[in-house]
Coordinates of N, CA, C and O in Angstrom, one line a residue:
X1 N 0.8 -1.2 0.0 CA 0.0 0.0 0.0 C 0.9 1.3 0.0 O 0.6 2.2 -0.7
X2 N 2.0 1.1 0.9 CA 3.3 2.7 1.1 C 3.6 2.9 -0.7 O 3.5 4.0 -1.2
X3 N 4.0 1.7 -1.6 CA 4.3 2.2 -2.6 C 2.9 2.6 -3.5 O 3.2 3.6 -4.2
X4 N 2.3 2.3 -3.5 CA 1.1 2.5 -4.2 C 0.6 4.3 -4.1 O 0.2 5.1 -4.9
X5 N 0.8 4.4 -2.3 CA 0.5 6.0 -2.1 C 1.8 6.7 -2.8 O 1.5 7.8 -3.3
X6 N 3.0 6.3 -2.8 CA 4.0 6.7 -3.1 C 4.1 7.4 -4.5 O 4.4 8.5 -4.8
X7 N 3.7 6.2 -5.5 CA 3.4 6.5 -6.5 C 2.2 7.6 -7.0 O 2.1 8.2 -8.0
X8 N 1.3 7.5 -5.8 CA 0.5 8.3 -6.7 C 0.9 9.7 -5.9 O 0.8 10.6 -6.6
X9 N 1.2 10.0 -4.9 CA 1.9 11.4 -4.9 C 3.3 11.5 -5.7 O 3.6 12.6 -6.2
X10 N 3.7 10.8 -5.8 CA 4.9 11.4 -7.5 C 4.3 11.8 -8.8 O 5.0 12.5 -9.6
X11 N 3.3 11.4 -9.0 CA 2.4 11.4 -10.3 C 1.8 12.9 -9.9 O 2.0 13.9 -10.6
X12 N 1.1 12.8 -9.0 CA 0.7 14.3 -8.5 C 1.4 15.6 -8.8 O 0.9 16.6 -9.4
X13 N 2.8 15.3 -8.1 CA 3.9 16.0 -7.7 C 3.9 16.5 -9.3 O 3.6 17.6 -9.6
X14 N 4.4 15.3 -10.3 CA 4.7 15.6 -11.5 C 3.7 16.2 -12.5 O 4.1 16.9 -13.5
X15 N 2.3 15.9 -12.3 CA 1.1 16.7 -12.8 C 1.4 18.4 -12.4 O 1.7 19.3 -13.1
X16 N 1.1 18.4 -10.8 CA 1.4 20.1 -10.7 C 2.6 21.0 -11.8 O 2.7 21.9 -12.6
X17 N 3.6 19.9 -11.0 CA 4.8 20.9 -11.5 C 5.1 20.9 -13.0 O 6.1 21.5 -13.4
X18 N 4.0 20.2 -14.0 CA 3.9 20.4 -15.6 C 2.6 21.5 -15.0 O 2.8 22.5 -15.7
X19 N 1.7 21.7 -14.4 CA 0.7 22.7 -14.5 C 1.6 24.3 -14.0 O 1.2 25.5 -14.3
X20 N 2.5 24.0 -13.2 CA 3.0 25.1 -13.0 C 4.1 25.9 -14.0 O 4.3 27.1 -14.2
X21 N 4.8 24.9 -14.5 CA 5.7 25.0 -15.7 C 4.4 25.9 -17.0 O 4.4 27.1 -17.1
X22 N 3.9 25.3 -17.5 CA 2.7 25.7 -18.6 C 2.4 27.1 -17.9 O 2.8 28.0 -18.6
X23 N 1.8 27.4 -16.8 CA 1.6 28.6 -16.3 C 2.4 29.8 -16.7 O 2.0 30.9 -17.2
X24 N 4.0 29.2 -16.1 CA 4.9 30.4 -16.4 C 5.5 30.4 -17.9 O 6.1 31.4 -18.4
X25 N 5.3 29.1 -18.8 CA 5.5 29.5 -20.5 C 4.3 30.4 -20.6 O 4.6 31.5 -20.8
X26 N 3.3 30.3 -20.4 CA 2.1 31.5 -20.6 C 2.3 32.9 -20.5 O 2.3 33.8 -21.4
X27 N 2.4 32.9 -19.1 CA 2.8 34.1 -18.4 C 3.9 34.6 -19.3 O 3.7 35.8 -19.1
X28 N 4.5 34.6 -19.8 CA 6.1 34.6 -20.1 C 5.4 35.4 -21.8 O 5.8 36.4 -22.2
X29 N 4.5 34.6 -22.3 CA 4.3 35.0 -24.0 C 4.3 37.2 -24.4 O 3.8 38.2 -24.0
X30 N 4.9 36.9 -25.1 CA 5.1 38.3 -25.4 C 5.5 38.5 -27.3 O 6.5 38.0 -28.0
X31 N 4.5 39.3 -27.8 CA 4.9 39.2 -28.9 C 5.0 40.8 -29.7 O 4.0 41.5 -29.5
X32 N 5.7 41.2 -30.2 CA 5.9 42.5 -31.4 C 5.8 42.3 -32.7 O 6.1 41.3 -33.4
X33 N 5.3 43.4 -33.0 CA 4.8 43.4 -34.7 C 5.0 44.7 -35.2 O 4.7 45.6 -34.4
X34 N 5.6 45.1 -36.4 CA 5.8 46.1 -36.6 C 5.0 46.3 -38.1 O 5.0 45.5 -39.0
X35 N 4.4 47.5 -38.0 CA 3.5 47.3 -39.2 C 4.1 47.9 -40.4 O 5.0 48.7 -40.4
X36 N 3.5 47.4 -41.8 CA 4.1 48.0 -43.1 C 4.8 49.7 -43.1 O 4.2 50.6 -42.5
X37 N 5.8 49.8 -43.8 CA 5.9 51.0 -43.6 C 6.7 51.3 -42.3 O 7.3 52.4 -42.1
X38 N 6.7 50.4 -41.5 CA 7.4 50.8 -40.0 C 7.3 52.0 -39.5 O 8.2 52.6 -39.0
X39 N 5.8 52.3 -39.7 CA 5.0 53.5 -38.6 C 5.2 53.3 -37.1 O 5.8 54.0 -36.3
X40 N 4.5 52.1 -37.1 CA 3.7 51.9 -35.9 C 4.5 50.4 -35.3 O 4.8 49.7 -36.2
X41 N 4.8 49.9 -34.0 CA 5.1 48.7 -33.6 C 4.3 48.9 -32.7 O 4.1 49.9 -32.2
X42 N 3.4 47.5 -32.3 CA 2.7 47.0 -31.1 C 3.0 45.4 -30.7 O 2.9 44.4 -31.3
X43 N 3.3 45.5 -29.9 CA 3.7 44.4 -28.3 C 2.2 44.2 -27.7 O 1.5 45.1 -27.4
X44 N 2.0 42.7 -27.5 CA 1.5 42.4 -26.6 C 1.4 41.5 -26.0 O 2.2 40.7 -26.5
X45 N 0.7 40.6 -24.6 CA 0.9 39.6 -24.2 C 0.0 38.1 -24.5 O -0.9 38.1 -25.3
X46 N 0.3 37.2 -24.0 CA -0.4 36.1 -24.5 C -1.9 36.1 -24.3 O -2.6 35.3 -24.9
X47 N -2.4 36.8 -23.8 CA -4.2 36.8 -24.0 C -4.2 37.8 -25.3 O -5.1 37.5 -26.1
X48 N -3.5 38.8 -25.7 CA -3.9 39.9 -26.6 C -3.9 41.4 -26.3 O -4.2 42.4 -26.9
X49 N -3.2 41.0 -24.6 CA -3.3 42.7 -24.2 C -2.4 43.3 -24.7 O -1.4 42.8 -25.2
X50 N -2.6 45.1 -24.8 CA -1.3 45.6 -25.5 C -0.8 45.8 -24.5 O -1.5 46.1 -23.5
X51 N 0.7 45.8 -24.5 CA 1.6 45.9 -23.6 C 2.4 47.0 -23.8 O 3.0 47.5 -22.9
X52 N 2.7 47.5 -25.4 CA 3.8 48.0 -26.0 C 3.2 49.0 -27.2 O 2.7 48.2 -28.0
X53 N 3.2 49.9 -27.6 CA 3.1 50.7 -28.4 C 4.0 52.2 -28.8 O 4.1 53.2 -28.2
X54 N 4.7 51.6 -30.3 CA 5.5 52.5 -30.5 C 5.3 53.2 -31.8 O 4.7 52.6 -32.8
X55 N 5.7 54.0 -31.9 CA 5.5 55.5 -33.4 C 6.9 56.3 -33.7 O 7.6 57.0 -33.0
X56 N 6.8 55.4 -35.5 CA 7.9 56.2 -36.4 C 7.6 58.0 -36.3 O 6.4 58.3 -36.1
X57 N 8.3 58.8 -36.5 CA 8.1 60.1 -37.0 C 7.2 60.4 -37.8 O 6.4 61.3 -37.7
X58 N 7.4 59.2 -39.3 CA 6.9 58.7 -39.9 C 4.8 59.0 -39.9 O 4.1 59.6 -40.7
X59 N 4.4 58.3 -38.7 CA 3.4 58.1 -38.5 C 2.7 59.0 -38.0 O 1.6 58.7 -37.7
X60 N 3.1 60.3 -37.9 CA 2.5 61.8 -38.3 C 2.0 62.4 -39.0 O 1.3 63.4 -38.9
X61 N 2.4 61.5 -40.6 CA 1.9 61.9 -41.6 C 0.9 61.1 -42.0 O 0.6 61.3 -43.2
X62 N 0.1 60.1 -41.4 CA -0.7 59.2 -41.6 C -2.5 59.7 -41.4 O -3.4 59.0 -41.8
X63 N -2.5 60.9 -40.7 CA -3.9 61.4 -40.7 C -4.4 60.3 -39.1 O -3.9 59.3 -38.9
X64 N -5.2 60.7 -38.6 CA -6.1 59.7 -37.5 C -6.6 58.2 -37.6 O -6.3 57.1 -37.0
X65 N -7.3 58.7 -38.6 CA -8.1 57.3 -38.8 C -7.3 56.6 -39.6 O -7.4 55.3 -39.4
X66 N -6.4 56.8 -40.6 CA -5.0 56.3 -41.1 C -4.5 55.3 -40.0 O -4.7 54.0 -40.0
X67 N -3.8 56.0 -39.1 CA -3.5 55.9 -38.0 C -4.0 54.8 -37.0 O -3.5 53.7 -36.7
X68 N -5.3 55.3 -36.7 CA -6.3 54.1 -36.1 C -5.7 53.0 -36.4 O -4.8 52.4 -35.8
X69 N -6.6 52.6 -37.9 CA -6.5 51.4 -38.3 C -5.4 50.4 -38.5 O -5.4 49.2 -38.5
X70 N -4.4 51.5 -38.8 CA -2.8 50.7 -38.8 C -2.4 49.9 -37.4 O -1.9 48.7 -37.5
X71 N -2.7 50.8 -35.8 CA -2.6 50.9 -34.7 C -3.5 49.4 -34.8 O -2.9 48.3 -34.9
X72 N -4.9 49.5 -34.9 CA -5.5 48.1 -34.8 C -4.9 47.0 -35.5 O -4.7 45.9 -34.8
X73 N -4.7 47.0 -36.8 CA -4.5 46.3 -37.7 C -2.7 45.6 -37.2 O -2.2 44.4 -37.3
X74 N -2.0 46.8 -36.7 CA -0.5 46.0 -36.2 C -0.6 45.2 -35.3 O 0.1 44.2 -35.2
X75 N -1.6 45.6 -34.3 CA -1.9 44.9 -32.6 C -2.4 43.5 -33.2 O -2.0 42.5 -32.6
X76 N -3.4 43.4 -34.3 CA -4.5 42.4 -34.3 C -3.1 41.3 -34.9 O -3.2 40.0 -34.7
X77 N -2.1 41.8 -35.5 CA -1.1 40.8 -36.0 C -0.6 40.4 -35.2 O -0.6 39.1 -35.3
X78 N 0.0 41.0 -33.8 CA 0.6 41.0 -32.8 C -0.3 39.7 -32.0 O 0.2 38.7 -31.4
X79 N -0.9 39.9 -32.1 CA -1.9 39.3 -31.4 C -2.3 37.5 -31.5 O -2.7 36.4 -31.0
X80 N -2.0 38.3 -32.8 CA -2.6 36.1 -33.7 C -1.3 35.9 -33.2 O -1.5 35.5 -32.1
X81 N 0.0 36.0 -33.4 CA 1.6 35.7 -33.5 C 1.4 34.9 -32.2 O 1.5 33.7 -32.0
X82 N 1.2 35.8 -31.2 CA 1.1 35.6 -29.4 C -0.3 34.4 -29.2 O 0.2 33.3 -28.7
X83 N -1.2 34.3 -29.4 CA -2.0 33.5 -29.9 C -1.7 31.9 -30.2 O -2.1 30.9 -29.6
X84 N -0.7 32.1 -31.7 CA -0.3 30.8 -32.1 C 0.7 30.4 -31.0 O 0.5 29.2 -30.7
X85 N 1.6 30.9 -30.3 CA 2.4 30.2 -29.4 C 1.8 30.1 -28.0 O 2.0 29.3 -27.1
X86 N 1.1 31.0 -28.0 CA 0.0 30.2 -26.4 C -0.8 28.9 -27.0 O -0.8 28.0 -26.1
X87 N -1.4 28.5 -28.3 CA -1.9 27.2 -29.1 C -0.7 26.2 -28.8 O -1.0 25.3 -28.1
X88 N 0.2 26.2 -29.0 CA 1.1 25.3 -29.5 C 1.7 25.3 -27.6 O 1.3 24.2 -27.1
X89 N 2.3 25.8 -26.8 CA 2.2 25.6 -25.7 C 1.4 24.9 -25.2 O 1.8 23.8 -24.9
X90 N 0.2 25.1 -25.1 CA -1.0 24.3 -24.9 C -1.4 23.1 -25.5 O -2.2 22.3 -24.9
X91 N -0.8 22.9 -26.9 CA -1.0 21.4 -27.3 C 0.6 20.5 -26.2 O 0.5 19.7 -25.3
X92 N 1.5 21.0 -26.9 CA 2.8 20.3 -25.6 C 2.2 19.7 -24.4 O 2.2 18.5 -24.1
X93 N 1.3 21.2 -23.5 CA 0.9 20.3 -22.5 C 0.0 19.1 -22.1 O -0.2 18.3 -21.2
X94 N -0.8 19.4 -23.7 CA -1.6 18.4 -23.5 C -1.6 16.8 -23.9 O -2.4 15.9 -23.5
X95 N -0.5 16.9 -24.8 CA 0.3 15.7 -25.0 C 0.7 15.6 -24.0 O 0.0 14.9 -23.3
X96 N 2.0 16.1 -23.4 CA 2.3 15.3 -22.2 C 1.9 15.0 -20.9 O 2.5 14.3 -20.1
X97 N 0.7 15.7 -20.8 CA -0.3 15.4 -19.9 C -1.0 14.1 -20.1 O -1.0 13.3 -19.2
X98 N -1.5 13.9 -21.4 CA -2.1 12.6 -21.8 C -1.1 11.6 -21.6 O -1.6 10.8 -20.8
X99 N 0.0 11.4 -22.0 CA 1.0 10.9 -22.2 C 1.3 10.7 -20.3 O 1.2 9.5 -20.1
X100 N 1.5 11.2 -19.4 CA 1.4 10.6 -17.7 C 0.3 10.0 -17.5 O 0.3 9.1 -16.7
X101 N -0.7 10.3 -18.1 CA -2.1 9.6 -17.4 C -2.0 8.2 -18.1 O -2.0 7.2 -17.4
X102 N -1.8 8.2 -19.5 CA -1.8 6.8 -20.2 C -0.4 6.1 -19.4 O -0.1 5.0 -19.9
X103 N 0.2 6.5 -18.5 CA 1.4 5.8 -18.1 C 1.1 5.3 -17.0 O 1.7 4.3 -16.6
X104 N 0.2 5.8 -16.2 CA -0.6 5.4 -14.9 C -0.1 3.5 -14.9 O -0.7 2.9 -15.7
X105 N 0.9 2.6 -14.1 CA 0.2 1.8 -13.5 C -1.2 0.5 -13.4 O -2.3 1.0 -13.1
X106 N -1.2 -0.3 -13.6 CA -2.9 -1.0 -13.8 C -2.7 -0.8 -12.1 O -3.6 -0.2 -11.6
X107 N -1.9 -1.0 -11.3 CA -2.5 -1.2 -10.0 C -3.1 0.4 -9.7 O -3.8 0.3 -8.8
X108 N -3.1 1.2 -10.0 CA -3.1 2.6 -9.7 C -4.6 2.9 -10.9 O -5.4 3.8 -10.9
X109 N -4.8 1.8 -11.7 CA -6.2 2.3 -12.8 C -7.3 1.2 -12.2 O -8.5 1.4 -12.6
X110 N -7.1 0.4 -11.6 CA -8.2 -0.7 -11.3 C -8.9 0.3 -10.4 O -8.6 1.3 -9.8
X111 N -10.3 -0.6 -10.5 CA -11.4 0.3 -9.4 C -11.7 -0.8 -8.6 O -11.3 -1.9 -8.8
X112 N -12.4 -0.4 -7.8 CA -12.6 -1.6 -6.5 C -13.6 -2.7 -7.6 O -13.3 -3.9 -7.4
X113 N -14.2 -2.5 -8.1 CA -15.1 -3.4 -8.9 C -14.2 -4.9 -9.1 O -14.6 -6.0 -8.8
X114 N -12.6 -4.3 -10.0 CA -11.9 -5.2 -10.9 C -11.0 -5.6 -9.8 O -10.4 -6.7 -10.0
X115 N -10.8 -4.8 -8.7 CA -10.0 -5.9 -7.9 C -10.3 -7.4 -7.5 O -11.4 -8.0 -7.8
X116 N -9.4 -8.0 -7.0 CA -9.7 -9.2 -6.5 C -10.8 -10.1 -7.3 O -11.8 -10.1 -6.6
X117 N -10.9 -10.5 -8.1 CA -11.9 -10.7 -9.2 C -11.6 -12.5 -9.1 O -12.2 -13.4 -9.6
X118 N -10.5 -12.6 -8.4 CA -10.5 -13.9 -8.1 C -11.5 -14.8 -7.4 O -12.6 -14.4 -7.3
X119 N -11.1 -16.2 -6.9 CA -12.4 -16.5 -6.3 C -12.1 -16.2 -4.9 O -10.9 -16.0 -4.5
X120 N -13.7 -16.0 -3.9 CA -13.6 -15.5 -3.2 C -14.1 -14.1 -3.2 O -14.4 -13.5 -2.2
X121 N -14.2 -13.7 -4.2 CA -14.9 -12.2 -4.7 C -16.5 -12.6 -4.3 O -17.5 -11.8 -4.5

């Protein structure tokens, strides 16, 4: 029974500290884009927040709503870039998450049902 608990707090242990690991690749995502023309650069973080916004000299001569849309249109790139590597982070963990559970043990996947199934059950 000591190894059996053993095992499954190592499994645990190893579950968290891949859930804590994934956390801080997350946390960590940061992406820049700089738009055509190299007006405008925007930074942002892995959900899509802006973090970072910068302006060529350049981007004076672009009128407002010029401007606007460049501003949107640089972030919204920034954004998928930051996006696809929070995706792909997220697939990693999910493979190797699957990949511990499918490693589980039969003594650690039986339910009381399949135990002892011998006679005498």
């Amino acid at each position: 029974m000591s190894w059996a608990m053993d095992e499954l707090e190592a499994r645990a242990r190893r579950q968290l500290d891949g859930l804590h690991e994934v956390n801080e690749r997350l946390a960590a995502i940061s992406a820049r884009e700089t738009s055509p023309g190299d007006h405008v650069t925007a930074e942002v973080d892995g959900v899509g927040t802006l973090t970072g916004l910068w302006f060529a000299p350049s981007a004076l001569t672009l009128g407002s709503d010029a401007l606007g849309e460049l501003i949107v249109a640089t972030a919204g790139v920034a954004a998928g870039r930051a996006f696809a590597r929070r995706a792909a982070i997220l697939e990693d963990f999910n493979t190797s998450f699957a990949e511990l559970v499918d490693s589980r043990p039969a003594s650690l996947t039986s339910t009381p049902s399949t135990r002892g199934t011998g006679s005498g059950s």
